[in-house]
Amino acid sequence: MENNLAFDRKGKIPKTEGANLLFNIISYTVVTVAAILCLLPFEILVSGSFTDENAIAQHGYGIIPSKFSIEAYRVLFKFPDSIIRAYGVSIFITVIGTIVGLFVTSMTAYVMNRKDFKYRNKLAFFFYFTTLFNGGILSTYIFFVKYLQLKNDMLSLILPLLINVFYLIVMRTFISSIPDSISESAKIDGAGDFTIFMKLILPLTKPGLATIGLFYALDYWNDWYNAMLYISDANKFPLQYLLFSTLQSAEAISRISKMASVAAISVPTLSLKLAMAVIATGPIILVYPSVQKYFVKGLTVGAIKG
Amino acid sequence: MIKRGFLYEIRKNRTLFLMALPAVFLVLLISYIPMAGIILAFKDYRFDLGVFGSHWNGFENFKYFFNSGTGLRVTRNTILYNLLNLATSQLFAIMIAIFINEMRGKYFKKISQSIIFLPFFISWTIVGVFVYNIFNYETGTLNTVLKSFHMDPVNLYSTPTVWIFIIAFFNSWKWVGYTSVIYIASILSIDAECFEAAEIDGANIFQKIFYITIPSISPTIFIMFLLNIGRILRGDFQMFYQIIGNNGQLFDTTDVIDTFVFRSLLTSGDIAMPAAATFYQSVLCFVIIMVVNGLIRKTRPDNALF
């Protein structure tokens, strides 16, 4: 601001200055508190996972470990079979689901952008309608289990998330920024539609692919709901569901302890649950800083359309 | 232009049709075929007879659902939670968006925005671990802190009303960062000249926010509310299930349509009531969104969803 502050007649600081200062105090306070509240549950979780079992049993989970211990992680890593298998399942469905979902979504989005495709608006509505009306989980469940026989089949983890209409709309927006003349001139040169899509459109829409791909990957990685519905075989549990079922049942804990060949008495159940959660969240926290900007971009594109 | 038929279009754009086919097929499988399942609401479903073989029983399921008191209870909870969650999360998101947008400190801005956006990446399973970690009676952090101040521990699992606020808190915790990104995009698209002109006229920051920012982003706010009104009868199943789980003591204040349907499906195996609930939820949601969108199309055509 200027140096010669224009004082009003009563000699106070001008209104705007005071208001701006007040606003800054409020805004920095609110945002700081919000950020702390966002981090606090993680802090409590990590702290609990590094606390000695007996200390938890006596005093409960604290904000900082009352007695530091890595016993929970030791037990987990001693016999990590079930966790490694669950990691494998999660990685498998994430990779397959993301690649197929991304390919089908971008291909469809391209078709919807082609001006010479007469039914593109009808096609768009065909997809959009599913966001307005659905048959509910009950009929989907019966259809999957009774008619498609997908109980305990990996497909039941992949299919439900394979096409997301919101991502389709965002992808369509990304592709619509590519000039139509590219497709048109390639067609005149005799290229087929599929070749145009693969050779010209896909390389030109890399930011869109990265964004939508990450959206799909996150959905698959965090999914436990479909596993709860369709998977009862513990060998096919994805990571998030393994964590959930471990939290639900003491039986799962004792299974881990049997494998780790420690007496059930000495299994640090209280800290083990939290340590598992930390291990399940770890990858997300690690990749988060580098992928965040893509999500922001996707949301921004989606919001402008939405 | 000669009017051409469907067959001509298919011949002309064969490749484009084929390219759209996988997505069409998938959406038929995942969304459209299960829609037929809503007829279960009028049937006495038996697994051995299948969806179409089971006998019709008119409105029996609906009578059962509403006369038992369940219908009214879960509807009330679903609507009230959605209103509360919508109001809190949108209000905080708008506030955070405005505050972050006005901040001058580049690093503070970046870091705080990243932290507040982080919960969106965390699965509800982990939130379920947080809830156990903080609120369980024996070892929860809350009671640890209370005891360290020589206060009596509280048993939240016997006080259902508290969970209304816990759910609203975690709903905001998860979505505020995500939603504020959308609002920030909306704020950034406001013409900077408006703010400059206001500044020259001596407007302080509060005046700029109330007279320029908020009116300018009101279409976005409006669309957010519209999208959520269309989902007013859909409870976020994953959130409720992970926070509340199967704690029967809390059902009176926390059971929503989706959790009720799921529980009936997997535990009691009784299809009659959940089928009626699903039909009532899907159809009413569809009617609400059509009516609201129709009204908006008449009054503010720019803001209509379709």
Short mmCIF file of C-alpha atoms in Angstrom, two decimals, chain B residues 28 55 57 68 89 91 114 210-212 235-236 238-239 252 255 267 285 296:
data_model
loop_
_atom_site.label_atom_id
_atom_site.label_comp_id
_atom_site.label_asym_id
_atom_site.label_seq_id
_atom_site.Cartn_x
_atom_site.Cartn_y
_atom_site.Cartn_z
CA LEU B 28 -25.93 -52.06 -20.33
CA HIS B 55 -44.67 -64.48 -7.79
CA ASN B 57 -47.54 -59.76 -4.56
CA SER B 68 -43.06 -51.51 10.44
CA SER B 89 -19.53 -29.23 3.56
CA LEU B 91 -20.24 -23.75 3.58
CA SER B 114 -2.61 -29.87 -0.41
CA PHE B 210 -19.84 -10.16 -0.51
CA TYR B 211 -20.56 -8.00 -3.54
CA ILE B 212 -18.35 -9.58 -6.19
CA GLY B 235 -27.09 -41.98 1.81
CA ASP B 236 -23.36 -42.32 1.31
CA GLN B 238 -19.53 -46.33 2.51
CA MET B 239 -19.29 -43.46 4.95
CA ASP B 252 -32.20 -45.09 15.44
CA ASP B 255 -29.61 -45.87 9.82
CA THR B 267 -27.59 -60.53 7.15
CA CYS B 285 -34.83 -39.65 -6.69
CA ILE B 296 -34.84 -24.57 -13.34
#
